[in-house]
Each structure stands twice: as structure tokens, then as C-alpha cells.
mmCIF file of C-alpha atoms in Angstrom:
data_model
loop_
_atom_site.group_PDB
_atom_site.id
_atom_site.type_symbol
_atom_site.label_atom_id
_atom_site.label_comp_id
_atom_site.label_asym_id
_atom_site.label_seq_id
_atom_site.Cartn_x
_atom_site.Cartn_y
_atom_site.Cartn_z
ATOM 1 C CA LEU A 1 -15.918 -37.528 -27.930
ATOM 2 C CA THR A 2 -19.094 -37.033 -25.948
ATOM 3 C CA LEU A 3 -19.851 -33.673 -24.381
ATOM 4 C CA GLY A 4 -19.167 -35.110 -20.924
ATOM 5 C CA ARG A 5 -15.737 -36.449 -21.891
ATOM 6 C CA ARG A 6 -14.834 -33.162 -23.542
ATOM 7 C CA LEU A 7 -15.702 -31.303 -20.345
ATOM 8 C CA TRP A 8 -13.555 -33.696 -18.298
ATOM 9 C CA LEU A 9 -10.613 -33.185 -20.702
ATOM 10 C CA LEU A 10 -10.954 -29.413 -20.433
ATOM 11 C CA LEU A 11 -11.012 -29.639 -16.637
ATOM 12 C CA LEU A 12 -7.886 -31.810 -16.639
ATOM 13 C CA LEU A 13 -6.143 -29.371 -18.996
ATOM 14 C CA ALA A 14 -7.037 -26.435 -16.762
ATOM 15 C CA ALA A 15 -5.783 -28.313 -13.683
ATOM 16 C CA ALA A 16 -2.459 -29.094 -15.344
ATOM 17 C CA CYS A 17 -2.071 -25.485 -16.417
ATOM 18 C CA SER A 18 -2.904 -24.286 -12.900
ATOM 19 C CA GLY A 19 -0.147 -26.444 -11.457
ATOM 20 C CA ILE A 20 2.432 -25.048 -13.857
ATOM 21 C CA LEU A 21 1.440 -21.460 -13.210
ATOM 22 C CA PHE A 22 1.336 -21.971 -9.432
ATOM 23 C CA ALA A 23 4.867 -23.360 -9.505
ATOM 24 C CA LEU A 24 5.988 -20.471 -11.689
ATOM 25 C CA TYR A 25 4.486 -17.801 -9.443
ATOM 26 C CA SER A 26 5.887 -19.472 -6.341
ATOM 27 C CA SER A 27 9.423 -19.568 -7.698
ATOM 28 C CA THR A 28 9.575 -16.114 -9.260
ATOM 29 C CA VAL A 29 10.582 -13.254 -6.985
ATOM 30 C CA GLY A 30 10.626 -10.394 -9.495
ATOM 31 C CA PRO A 31 10.239 -9.446 -13.149
ATOM 32 C CA TYR A 32 13.927 -10.187 -13.806
ATOM 33 C CA PRO A 33 15.352 -13.070 -11.732
ATOM 34 C CA ALA A 34 18.940 -12.249 -10.794
ATOM 35 C CA THR A 35 21.739 -14.654 -11.719
ATOM 36 C CA PRO A 36 25.216 -14.842 -10.201
ATOM 37 C CA ALA A 37 28.012 -13.089 -12.048
ATOM 38 C CA GLY A 38 29.086 -15.171 -15.021
ATOM 39 C CA ALA A 39 26.162 -17.563 -14.655
ATOM 40 C CA ARG A 40 23.276 -17.997 -17.066
ATOM 41 C CA ASP A 41 19.593 -18.426 -16.525
ATOM 42 C CA THR A 42 19.234 -22.204 -16.585
ATOM 43 C CA MET A 43 15.475 -22.288 -17.126
ATOM 44 C CA THR A 44 14.721 -23.106 -20.747
ATOM 45 C CA SER A 45 11.463 -22.429 -22.509
ATOM 46 C CA GLN A 46 10.911 -26.191 -22.413
ATOM 47 C CA ALA A 47 11.022 -26.135 -18.601
ATOM 48 C CA PHE A 48 8.991 -22.920 -18.463
ATOM 49 C CA PHE A 49 6.073 -24.286 -20.484
ATOM 50 C CA GLY A 50 6.398 -27.870 -19.204
ATOM 51 C CA SER A 51 8.584 -30.685 -20.462
ATOM 52 C CA ASN A 52 5.665 -32.642 -21.899
ATOM 53 C CA ALA A 53 4.190 -29.577 -23.573
ATOM 54 C CA LEU A 54 7.255 -28.830 -25.656
ATOM 55 C CA ASN A 55 9.457 -31.193 -27.585
ATOM 56 C CA PHE A 56 12.087 -28.913 -29.064
ATOM 57 C CA GLY A 57 14.121 -31.775 -30.432
ATOM 58 C CA THR A 58 11.478 -32.849 -32.944
ATOM 59 C CA ARG A 59 9.092 -29.869 -33.414
ATOM 60 C CA LYS A 60 6.390 -32.552 -33.354
ATOM 61 C CA SER A 61 2.856 -31.200 -33.235
ATOM 62 C CA ARG A 62 0.946 -31.898 -30.046
ATOM 63 C CA LEU A 63 -1.606 -30.166 -27.877
ATOM 64 C CA CYS A 64 -0.365 -27.330 -25.676
ATOM 65 C CA ARG A 65 -0.431 -28.229 -22.012
ATOM 66 C CA CYS A 66 -0.720 -24.559 -21.076
ATOM 67 C CA PRO A 67 -1.552 -22.127 -23.927
ATOM 68 C CA LEU A 68 -0.748 -18.500 -23.167
ATOM 69 C CA HIS A 69 -4.434 -17.536 -23.165
ATOM 70 C CA PHE A 70 -4.841 -19.665 -20.010
ATOM 71 C CA ALA A 71 -2.136 -17.622 -18.284
ATOM 72 C CA ILE A 72 -3.736 -14.393 -19.506
ATOM 73 C CA GLN A 73 -7.114 -15.347 -18.096
ATOM 74 C CA ARG A 74 -5.595 -16.183 -14.718
ATOM 75 C CA HIS A 75 -3.794 -12.839 -14.399
ATOM 76 C CA PRO A 76 -6.029 -9.928 -13.244
ATOM 77 C CA HIS A 77 -3.917 -7.184 -14.866
ATOM 78 C CA PHE A 78 -3.250 -8.801 -18.224
ATOM 79 C CA ARG A 79 -6.765 -10.200 -18.474
ATOM 80 C CA ARG A 80 -7.962 -6.578 -18.678
ATOM 81 C CA LEU A 81 -5.343 -5.602 -21.269
ATOM 82 C CA PHE A 82 -5.528 -8.454 -23.761
ATOM 83 C CA ASN A 83 -8.266 -8.676 -26.377
ATOM 84 C CA LEU A 84 -7.291 -11.691 -28.449
ATOM 85 C CA SER A 85 -10.155 -11.065 -30.877
ATOM 86 C CA THR A 86 -8.589 -7.788 -32.076
ATOM 87 C CA PRO A 87 -7.826 -8.040 -35.837
ATOM 88 C CA VAL A 88 -4.053 -8.274 -36.278
ATOM 89 C CA LEU A 89 -3.747 -7.940 -40.051
ATOM 90 C CA LEU A 90 -5.244 -5.554 -42.585
ATOM 91 C CA TRP A 91 -6.247 -6.891 -45.987
ATOM 92 C CA GLY A 92 -8.334 -5.863 -48.966
ATOM 93 C CA ARG A 93 -11.794 -7.194 -48.231
ATOM 94 C CA PRO A 94 -12.537 -5.035 -45.170
ATOM 95 C CA PHE A 95 -11.553 -1.883 -47.128
ATOM 96 C CA THR A 96 -14.769 0.130 -46.972
ATOM 97 C CA GLN A 97 -15.676 3.784 -46.706
ATOM 98 C CA GLU A 98 -16.462 3.175 -43.053
ATOM 99 C CA LEU A 99 -12.931 1.839 -42.480
ATOM 100 C CA TRP A 100 -11.431 4.789 -44.358
ATOM 101 C CA ASP A 101 -13.426 7.273 -42.294
ATOM 102 C CA SER A 102 -12.439 5.548 -39.063
ATOM 103 C CA LEU A 103 -8.704 5.261 -39.747
ATOM 104 C CA SER A 104 -8.511 8.750 -41.257
ATOM 105 C CA GLN A 105 -9.014 10.123 -37.746
ATOM 106 C CA HIS A 106 -5.542 8.949 -36.684
ATOM 107 C CA LYS A 107 -2.045 9.645 -37.973
ATOM 108 C CA ALA A 108 0.230 6.806 -39.122
ATOM 109 C CA PRO A 109 1.091 4.269 -37.820
ATOM 110 C CA TYR A 110 -2.293 4.314 -36.068
ATOM 111 C CA GLY A 111 -4.309 5.342 -39.112
ATOM 112 C CA TRP A 112 -4.393 7.129 -42.454
ATOM 113 C CA GLN A 113 -4.813 10.790 -41.584
ATOM 114 C CA GLY A 114 -3.218 12.854 -44.354
ATOM 115 C CA LEU A 115 -2.374 9.818 -46.508
ATOM 116 C CA SER A 116 -3.437 9.247 -50.106
ATOM 117 C CA HIS A 117 -6.730 7.394 -50.478
ATOM 118 C CA GLN A 118 -5.611 6.141 -53.881
ATOM 119 C CA ALA A 119 -2.320 4.774 -52.520
ATOM 120 C CA ILE A 120 -4.030 2.985 -49.645
ATOM 121 C CA ALA A 121 -6.866 1.573 -51.764
ATOM 122 C CA SER A 122 -4.624 0.368 -54.591
ATOM 123 C CA THR A 123 -2.389 -1.456 -52.095
ATOM 124 C CA LEU A 124 -5.157 -3.111 -50.097
ATOM 125 C CA ASN A 125 -6.955 -4.251 -53.233
ATOM 126 C CA LEU A 126 -3.903 -6.407 -53.967
ATOM 127 C CA LEU A 127 -4.064 -8.032 -50.517
ATOM 128 C CA ASN A 128 -7.285 -9.858 -51.291
ATOM 129 C CA GLY A 129 -6.463 -13.486 -50.526
ATOM 130 C CA SER A 130 -7.194 -15.512 -47.405
ATOM 131 C CA GLU A 131 -3.437 -15.874 -46.872
ATOM 132 C CA ASN A 132 -3.263 -12.102 -46.348
ATOM 133 C CA ALA A 133 -5.927 -12.238 -43.648
ATOM 134 C CA GLU A 134 -4.213 -14.765 -41.364
ATOM 135 C CA LEU A 135 -0.665 -15.041 -40.119
ATOM 136 C CA PHE A 136 -0.537 -18.819 -40.334
ATOM 137 C CA ALA A 137 -1.816 -21.305 -42.870
ATOM 138 C CA ALA A 138 -5.587 -21.151 -43.240
ATOM 139 C CA SER A 139 -5.838 -24.941 -43.554
ATOM 140 C CA LYS A 140 -6.059 -26.651 -40.163
ATOM 141 C CA GLU A 141 -4.314 -29.672 -41.686
ATOM 142 C CA LEU A 142 -1.193 -27.543 -42.202
ATOM 143 C CA ARG A 143 -1.202 -25.982 -38.730
ATOM 144 C CA PRO A 144 0.433 -27.494 -35.654
ATOM 145 C CA ASP A 145 -2.005 -28.366 -32.867
ATOM 146 C CA CYS A 146 0.027 -26.054 -30.660
ATOM 147 C CA ILE A 147 1.618 -23.085 -32.425
ATOM 148 C CA ARG A 148 4.944 -22.377 -30.714
ATOM 149 C CA CYS A 149 6.719 -19.215 -31.782
ATOM 150 C CA ALA A 150 10.183 -17.807 -31.176
ATOM 151 C CA VAL A 151 10.585 -14.048 -31.611
ATOM 152 C CA VAL A 152 14.240 -13.118 -32.080
ATOM 153 C CA GLY A 153 15.343 -9.587 -31.332
ATOM 154 C CA ASN A 154 18.830 -8.344 -32.116
ATOM 155 C CA GLY A 155 20.036 -7.657 -28.565
ATOM 156 C CA GLY A 156 23.635 -8.320 -27.537
ATOM 157 C CA ILE A 157 22.445 -10.782 -24.890
ATOM 158 C CA LEU A 158 22.341 -13.420 -27.649
ATOM 159 C CA ASN A 159 26.076 -13.237 -28.385
ATOM 160 C CA GLY A 160 27.488 -16.481 -26.988
ATOM 161 C CA SER A 161 24.055 -17.673 -25.875
ATOM 162 C CA ARG A 162 24.096 -20.955 -27.851
ATOM 163 C CA GLN A 163 20.317 -20.668 -28.236
ATOM 164 C CA GLY A 164 20.263 -21.398 -31.981
ATOM 165 C CA PRO A 165 18.960 -24.983 -31.758
ATOM 166 C CA ASN A 166 16.221 -23.961 -29.284
ATOM 167 C CA ILE A 167 15.123 -21.108 -31.542
ATOM 168 C CA ASP A 168 15.020 -23.283 -34.656
ATOM 169 C CA ALA A 169 12.975 -25.958 -32.857
ATOM 170 C CA HIS A 170 9.895 -23.715 -32.613
ATOM 171 C CA ASP A 171 7.140 -24.035 -35.212
ATOM 172 C CA TYR A 172 7.624 -20.437 -36.385
ATOM 173 C CA VAL A 173 10.511 -17.989 -35.996
ATOM 174 C CA PHE A 174 10.040 -14.216 -36.182
ATOM 175 C CA ARG A 175 12.990 -11.936 -36.970
ATOM 176 C CA LEU A 176 13.235 -8.211 -37.582
ATOM 177 C CA ASN A 177 15.350 -5.355 -38.926
ATOM 178 C CA GLY A 178 19.086 -6.205 -39.019
ATOM 179 C CA ALA A 179 18.660 -9.956 -38.555
ATOM 180 C CA VAL A 180 22.221 -11.181 -39.118
ATOM 181 C CA ILE A 181 22.416 -14.974 -39.219
ATOM 182 C CA LYS A 182 25.698 -15.903 -40.954
ATOM 183 C CA ASP A 183 28.425 -16.718 -38.410
ATOM 184 C CA PHE A 184 25.896 -16.528 -35.550
ATOM 185 C CA GLU A 185 23.911 -19.689 -36.267
ATOM 186 C CA ASP A 186 24.805 -21.286 -32.901
ATOM 187 C CA ASP A 187 23.420 -18.264 -31.046
ATOM 188 C CA VAL A 188 20.404 -17.199 -33.137
ATOM 189 C CA GLY A 189 19.508 -20.208 -35.288
ATOM 190 C CA THR A 190 18.971 -20.373 -39.034
ATOM 191 C CA ARG A 191 15.214 -20.532 -39.621
ATOM 192 C CA THR A 192 13.041 -17.515 -40.429
ATOM 193 C CA SER A 193 9.286 -17.798 -40.881
ATOM 194 C CA PHE A 194 8.400 -14.091 -40.629
ATOM 195 C CA TYR A 195 10.529 -11.004 -41.140
ATOM 196 C CA GLY A 196 9.014 -7.824 -39.680
ATOM 197 C CA PHE A 197 9.996 -4.247 -40.509
ATOM 198 C CA THR A 198 9.051 -0.789 -41.643
ATOM 199 C CA VAL A 199 10.618 0.315 -44.899
ATOM 200 C CA ASN A 200 12.592 2.845 -42.875
ATOM 201 C CA THR A 201 14.001 0.301 -40.395
ATOM 202 C CA MET A 202 14.732 -2.213 -43.157
ATOM 203 C CA LYS A 203 16.676 0.256 -45.282
ATOM 204 C CA ASN A 204 18.473 1.799 -42.312
ATOM 205 C CA SER A 205 19.515 -1.694 -41.204
ATOM 206 C CA LEU A 206 20.877 -2.504 -44.652
ATOM 207 C CA ILE A 207 22.956 0.671 -44.538
ATOM 208 C CA SER A 208 24.064 0.644 -40.898
ATOM 209 C CA TYR A 209 24.808 -3.066 -40.503
ATOM 210 C CA ARG A 210 26.059 -3.993 -43.957
ATOM 211 C CA LYS A 211 29.680 -4.206 -42.801
ATOM 212 C CA LEU A 212 28.531 -6.294 -39.827
ATOM 213 C CA GLY A 213 26.901 -8.925 -42.029
ATOM 214 C CA PHE A 214 23.395 -7.706 -42.825
ATOM 215 C CA THR A 215 23.739 -7.528 -46.591
ATOM 216 C CA SER A 216 20.240 -8.573 -47.605
ATOM 217 C CA VAL A 217 16.747 -9.124 -46.227
ATOM 218 C CA PRO A 218 16.030 -12.818 -45.467
ATOM 219 C CA GLN A 219 14.685 -14.635 -48.521
ATOM 220 C CA ARG A 220 13.201 -18.130 -48.485
ATOM 221 C CA GLN A 221 10.371 -19.783 -50.351
ATOM 222 C CA ASP A 222 8.406 -20.407 -47.143
ATOM 223 C CA LEU A 223 9.182 -17.011 -45.556
ATOM 224 C CA HIS A 224 6.584 -14.249 -45.166
ATOM 225 C CA TYR A 225 7.115 -10.508 -44.764
ATOM 226 C CA ILE A 226 5.234 -8.435 -42.195
ATOM 227 C CA PHE A 227 4.968 -4.781 -43.191
ATOM 228 C CA ILE A 228 4.492 -2.299 -40.336
ATOM 229 C CA PRO A 229 2.668 0.700 -41.882
ATOM 230 C CA SER A 230 4.502 3.560 -40.199
ATOM 231 C CA ASP A 231 4.171 5.892 -43.194
ATOM 232 C CA ILE A 232 2.811 6.131 -46.734
ATOM 233 C CA ARG A 233 6.093 4.730 -48.065
ATOM 234 C CA ASP A 234 5.233 1.326 -46.526
ATOM 235 C CA TYR A 235 1.996 1.113 -48.513
ATOM 236 C CA VAL A 236 3.695 2.296 -51.703
ATOM 237 C CA MET A 237 6.603 -0.171 -51.318
ATOM 238 C CA LEU A 238 4.187 -3.022 -50.552
ATOM 239 C CA ARG A 239 2.129 -2.307 -53.672
ATOM 240 C CA SER A 240 5.244 -2.248 -55.872
ATOM 241 C CA ALA A 241 6.542 -5.455 -54.263
ATOM 242 C CA ILE A 242 3.326 -7.326 -55.080
ATOM 243 C CA LEU A 243 3.227 -5.994 -58.650
ATOM 244 C CA GLY A 244 6.960 -6.547 -59.159
ATOM 245 C CA VAL A 245 7.540 -3.012 -60.444
ATOM 246 C CA PRO A 246 9.818 -0.144 -59.343
ATOM 247 C CA VAL A 247 8.439 2.222 -56.712
ATOM 248 C CA PRO A 248 6.717 4.969 -58.739
ATOM 249 C CA GLU A 249 6.834 7.861 -56.272
ATOM 250 C CA GLY A 250 7.891 9.208 -52.919
ATOM 251 C CA THR A 251 11.025 8.689 -50.824
ATOM 252 C CA ASP A 252 11.809 5.313 -52.398
ATOM 253 C CA LYS A 253 11.077 6.268 -56.019
ATOM 254 C CA GLY A 254 12.950 3.998 -58.423
ATOM 255 C CA ASP A 255 13.623 1.283 -55.841
ATOM 256 C CA LYS A 256 13.152 -2.273 -57.097
ATOM 257 C CA PRO A 257 11.405 -4.284 -54.371
ATOM 258 C CA GLN A 258 12.585 -7.588 -55.846
ATOM 259 C CA THR A 259 16.054 -6.542 -54.658
ATOM 260 C CA TYR A 260 14.778 -6.908 -51.097
ATOM 261 C CA PHE A 261 12.114 -9.619 -51.325
ATOM 262 C CA GLY A 262 13.213 -11.748 -54.265
ATOM 263 C CA PRO A 263 12.033 -11.941 -57.880
ATOM 264 C CA GLU A 264 8.999 -14.142 -57.207
ATOM 265 C CA ALA A 265 7.418 -12.390 -54.213
ATOM 266 C CA SER A 266 3.680 -12.724 -54.844
ATOM 267 C CA ALA A 267 0.932 -11.163 -52.728
ATOM 268 C CA SER A 268 0.688 -14.347 -50.645
ATOM 269 C CA LYS A 269 4.113 -13.658 -49.120
ATOM 270 C CA PHE A 270 3.088 -10.337 -47.569
ATOM 271 C CA LYS A 271 1.227 -9.463 -44.383
ATOM 272 C CA LEU A 272 0.273 -5.959 -43.242
ATOM 273 C CA LEU A 273 -0.267 -5.051 -39.594
ATOM 274 C CA HIS A 274 -3.609 -3.360 -38.995
ATOM 275 C CA PRO A 275 -3.254 0.290 -37.858
ATOM 276 C CA ASP A 276 -6.011 -0.349 -35.307
ATOM 277 C CA PHE A 277 -3.949 -3.227 -33.925
ATOM 278 C CA ILE A 278 -0.891 -0.997 -33.538
ATOM 279 C CA ARG A 279 -3.032 1.631 -31.779
ATOM 280 C CA TYR A 280 -4.554 -0.995 -29.483
ATOM 281 C CA LEU A 281 -1.077 -2.302 -28.558
ATOM 282 C CA THR A 282 0.198 1.199 -27.877
ATOM 283 C CA GLU A 283 -2.732 2.332 -25.757
ATOM 284 C CA ARG A 284 -3.022 -0.844 -23.703
ATOM 285 C CA PHE A 285 0.535 -2.145 -23.373
ATOM 286 C CA LEU A 286 3.029 0.611 -24.237
ATOM 287 C CA LYS A 287 1.388 3.949 -23.468
ATOM 288 C CA SER A 288 4.582 5.864 -22.833
ATOM 289 C CA GLU A 289 5.027 9.188 -21.080
ATOM 290 C CA LEU A 290 6.739 10.250 -24.313
ATOM 291 C CA MET A 291 3.240 10.643 -25.739
ATOM 292 C CA ASN A 292 2.835 13.662 -23.439
ATOM 293 C CA THR A 293 5.993 15.385 -24.682
ATOM 294 C CA ASN A 294 7.200 17.119 -27.834
ATOM 295 C CA PHE A 295 8.139 13.666 -29.162
ATOM 296 C CA ARG A 296 4.542 12.412 -29.219
ATOM 297 C CA ASP A 297 4.331 12.448 -33.033
ATOM 298 C CA LEU A 298 7.563 10.432 -33.275
ATOM 299 C CA TYR A 299 6.745 7.819 -30.663
ATOM 300 C CA MET A 300 5.652 4.300 -31.521
ATOM 301 C CA PRO A 301 6.515 0.868 -30.103
ATOM 302 C CA SER A 302 9.747 -0.591 -31.468
ATOM 303 C CA THR A 303 9.716 -3.096 -34.316
ATOM 304 C CA GLY A 304 10.710 -5.808 -31.856
ATOM 305 C CA ALA A 305 7.854 -4.900 -29.526
ATOM 306 C CA LEU A 306 5.325 -5.022 -32.357
ATOM 307 C CA MET A 307 6.589 -8.419 -33.534
ATOM 308 C CA LEU A 308 6.548 -9.888 -30.033
ATOM 309 C CA LEU A 309 3.052 -8.586 -29.326
ATOM 310 C CA THR A 310 1.895 -9.848 -32.731
ATOM 311 C CA ALA A 311 3.115 -13.309 -31.780
ATOM 312 C CA LEU A 312 1.331 -13.017 -28.422
ATOM 313 C CA HIS A 313 -1.952 -12.437 -30.258
ATOM 314 C CA THR A 314 -1.543 -15.265 -32.765
ATOM 315 C CA CYS A 315 0.574 -18.069 -31.245
ATOM 316 C CA ASP A 316 -0.204 -20.545 -28.456
ATOM 317 C CA GLN A 317 3.211 -20.286 -26.788
ATOM 318 C CA VAL A 318 5.822 -17.572 -27.261
ATOM 319 C CA SER A 319 9.537 -17.482 -26.449
ATOM 320 C CA ALA A 320 11.396 -14.144 -26.684
ATOM 321 C CA TYR A 321 15.116 -14.027 -27.449
ATOM 322 C CA GLY A 322 17.372 -10.993 -27.758
ATOM 323 C CA PHE A 323 15.031 -8.546 -26.017
ATOM 324 C CA ILE A 324 16.032 -5.947 -23.460
ATOM 325 C CA THR A 325 16.366 -7.163 -19.873
ATOM 326 C CA ARG A 326 17.166 -5.382 -16.603
ATOM 327 C CA ASN A 327 20.898 -6.106 -16.907
ATOM 328 C CA TYR A 328 21.169 -4.779 -20.477
ATOM 329 C CA ARG A 329 24.338 -2.834 -19.594
ATOM 330 C CA LYS A 330 26.268 -6.116 -19.466
ATOM 331 C CA PHE A 331 25.744 -6.660 -23.172
ATOM 332 C CA SER A 332 26.429 -4.862 -26.419
ATOM 333 C CA ASP A 333 23.670 -3.114 -28.349
ATOM 334 C CA HIS A 334 23.492 -5.966 -30.917
ATOM 335 C CA TYR A 335 24.674 -9.564 -30.867
ATOM 336 C CA PHE A 336 26.535 -9.007 -34.140
ATOM 337 C CA ASP A 337 28.564 -5.990 -32.928
ATOM 338 C CA ARG A 338 32.300 -6.579 -33.346
ATOM 339 C CA ILE A 339 33.118 -4.348 -30.392
ATOM 340 C CA LYS A 340 30.887 -3.729 -27.406
ATOM 341 C CA LYS A 341 28.561 -0.756 -27.884
ATOM 342 C CA PRO A 342 26.116 0.621 -25.328
ATOM 343 C CA LEU A 343 22.395 0.412 -25.973
ATOM 344 C CA ILE A 344 21.157 3.778 -27.234
ATOM 345 C CA PHE A 345 17.775 5.070 -26.117
ATOM 346 C CA TYR A 346 16.080 7.160 -28.804
ATOM 347 C CA ALA A 347 13.032 9.349 -28.248
ATOM 348 C CA ASN A 348 10.880 7.487 -30.784
ATOM 349 C CA HIS A 349 10.745 4.358 -28.579
ATOM 350 C CA ASP A 350 10.456 3.710 -24.845
ATOM 351 C CA LEU A 351 12.740 0.738 -24.286
ATOM 352 C CA HIS A 352 12.540 1.034 -20.492
ATOM 353 C CA LEU A 353 8.774 0.611 -20.703
ATOM 354 C CA GLU A 354 9.180 -2.322 -23.075
ATOM 355 C CA ALA A 355 11.697 -3.974 -20.738
ATOM 356 C CA ALA A 356 9.249 -3.709 -17.845
ATOM 357 C CA LEU A 357 6.491 -5.248 -19.986
ATOM 358 C CA TRP A 358 8.622 -8.228 -21.070
ATOM 359 C CA GLY A 359 9.629 -8.867 -17.475
ATOM 360 C CA ASP A 360 6.043 -8.725 -16.259
ATOM 361 C CA LEU A 361 4.821 -11.026 -19.045
ATOM 362 C CA HIS A 362 7.566 -13.515 -18.179
ATOM 363 C CA LYS A 363 6.706 -13.364 -14.493
ATOM 364 C CA ALA A 364 3.029 -13.918 -15.330
ATOM 365 C CA GLY A 365 3.848 -17.054 -17.319
ATOM 366 C CA ILE A 366 2.573 -15.573 -20.582
ATOM 367 C CA ILE A 367 5.933 -15.561 -22.400
ATOM 368 C CA TRP A 368 9.315 -17.087 -21.767
ATOM 369 C CA LEU A 369 11.999 -14.393 -21.895
ATOM 370 C CA TYR A 370 15.603 -15.452 -22.463
ATOM 371 C CA GLN A 371 17.754 -13.983 -19.693
ATOM 372 C CA ARG A 372 21.305 -14.488 -18.466
#
């Protein structure tokens, strides 16, 4: 294409996107549109992003009509918050003395203050491939023209939702923590592209939700694991997982990572969130008042929040399922609960702040948030 034709195509794309966003802003009256009792939100992510932009029946690659970065640029508040050039993943090649000095100024999960240099270095040196540096396939031939991601939380709102086919129709599906699938396929789908966790949340989920169906971490040949480095144990577990050896020290000493990630989990299957990325997300999007209390050393964004924000910095379109909404009291804590349980608010996360963020991002046309 000539330069002139390319410019005309860009202008047409921007005009189409403007029309979608104008319609969205005109029809939205608040962060969480109310629905009548017993009714469900009838807007699908297909309608939200535009019927021609998404073809959820075929997952056929095509250009995005309205990528989320267009919506970000059009929104004064979020345009100031988002920096889509921020490195999302940490891998071995950038591991320098300068990086060590910089991250050693902050405590985990925002840095390495007080952590073992040897443990960090030996782990990062194993994450030395291009597949560790990018979330998606490095080859453009293997990537969809428009990367459409579904991030699936574990909220009770998904019980009876019948959203499984819509979730599975995305190019990539993110899941986290106690991601029960068996017997809930109609509501949450079957595909998993990325499973995100800290070692603590993964192991707690395996203990707490075992009787509810979470008996093992998802394992598939094409699945990748996203480690959230909340503590030294995440680096130590990651190193042992890549080497295929028992954990040599610390809280998880003696654990066999292949039990969780399968016997053939090579380095290419693992991704590691960058501590600077977690700090950037916290300071710009989820800077809670809890950081000014006695709980400041415990506070960090939830696993679900980190996965959703990771998708927002790497995908072209993002749909969020099973995340907290304004009417959370109507639903159980988890979709896999056998009896209804209230959502519990712990001091290490600020779920009210996260709920407000998801609602605002939905209203701004940056994500599609499943609501009912």
C-alpha cells in the first residue's frame, strides 16, 4: 500500500472506532449498568466491541475494528495512567547490576529488597529465551491480527452464566488460582492459555478448594504459567520447575514442581511478571488507602487484578468474566461453591477499589466486563 492509502485506512479505522465509542458513552449511565431483578446484562462482548470486529463462533483472525489502545487514547483519565510500553515480563537478559540495584530498593512483590541475589540470578539465568520475554508467540505468523483475550476470575457471578462458549471463542484465555473447570464447562469454558498465580495462592487454592473440584493446576501442552513474584519462594519454585528438581530450600523445600506443572515443563512454558510492572500497576491503578495503614506491607493487587491488567497491556481486546461487580452480594464468593458464601474482604487486597476500576474501564470502552 502507498503511504497515502495507508493514511486513509488509518483515518477510516479511527472514524469507525469513534462511532463505537460515542455510542457506548451515550448509552452508559454509570460504571455498573443496573439490570432488573432476575434479568441478565444482554450486551455481549461481541456487541460491545462491534459485531464485525469479533467473530466468536470461529475465532478467525482479522483486524480489530477498535483496539483498546484507541479507547485509552480517547479517555483523558486513562490516557494519563496507561503506559503500554512498560515491560510486562522479567527475563534473564536484562539481569544486570543496574537492575539489581534498582529493584533492591523495593520490597517484594515490587522488588528484591532483602532477597537472595544468588536465588534471583540463578532463576533469571534460566529464563533466557525469547519466549520468556513476550507473552504471545514471537513469530508474527503465529499471532492473530487482533489478539482477543478473556480473563476468567472465579467470582460466583459465573455460576449459571452460560458464558463458556463465549470465553472459549477468544484467542487466549487467562485463568488464575482455584480455576475449577470440570462440571462448570457451560459457565466458564474449557480452554486455558495462561494460568496466573503466586506459589502461595496456588497452594492455598489446592488445599482450600480440593473438595470443590480444584485437584490440580491446569496442564496442557500449549498452556503457559505466569508466576507473580510475591516472595522469594516464587523465584525458588520457578527455578526448580525449569530444572525439574525438588525445591532445595525454604517454605516449599522438598516439593516436586512437576506435580503442579507436569513432567515436561521446560523454561519456555513459564513467564514471570516484572516487579517494576507490578509496582507501576499498583501506583497508577490500584493505589489503595490500605497502603497508609498498618497493612501496607501486606497489601498488593489481587491475582485476578494482576492478570486482568496484564491482559490490558498485551492484548488488543479484553473481556473480563467472574470479576467483582457492584451487585456482588447477589452471588456466592466463587462460582464453584456448593452453598452460597459471602465474598470476604481481606486486608491484603482492596476489592472495592478493584471493582470501581473494572466498572470505570468498562464504561470507558477499554474492557468488556461481564455483568448480570
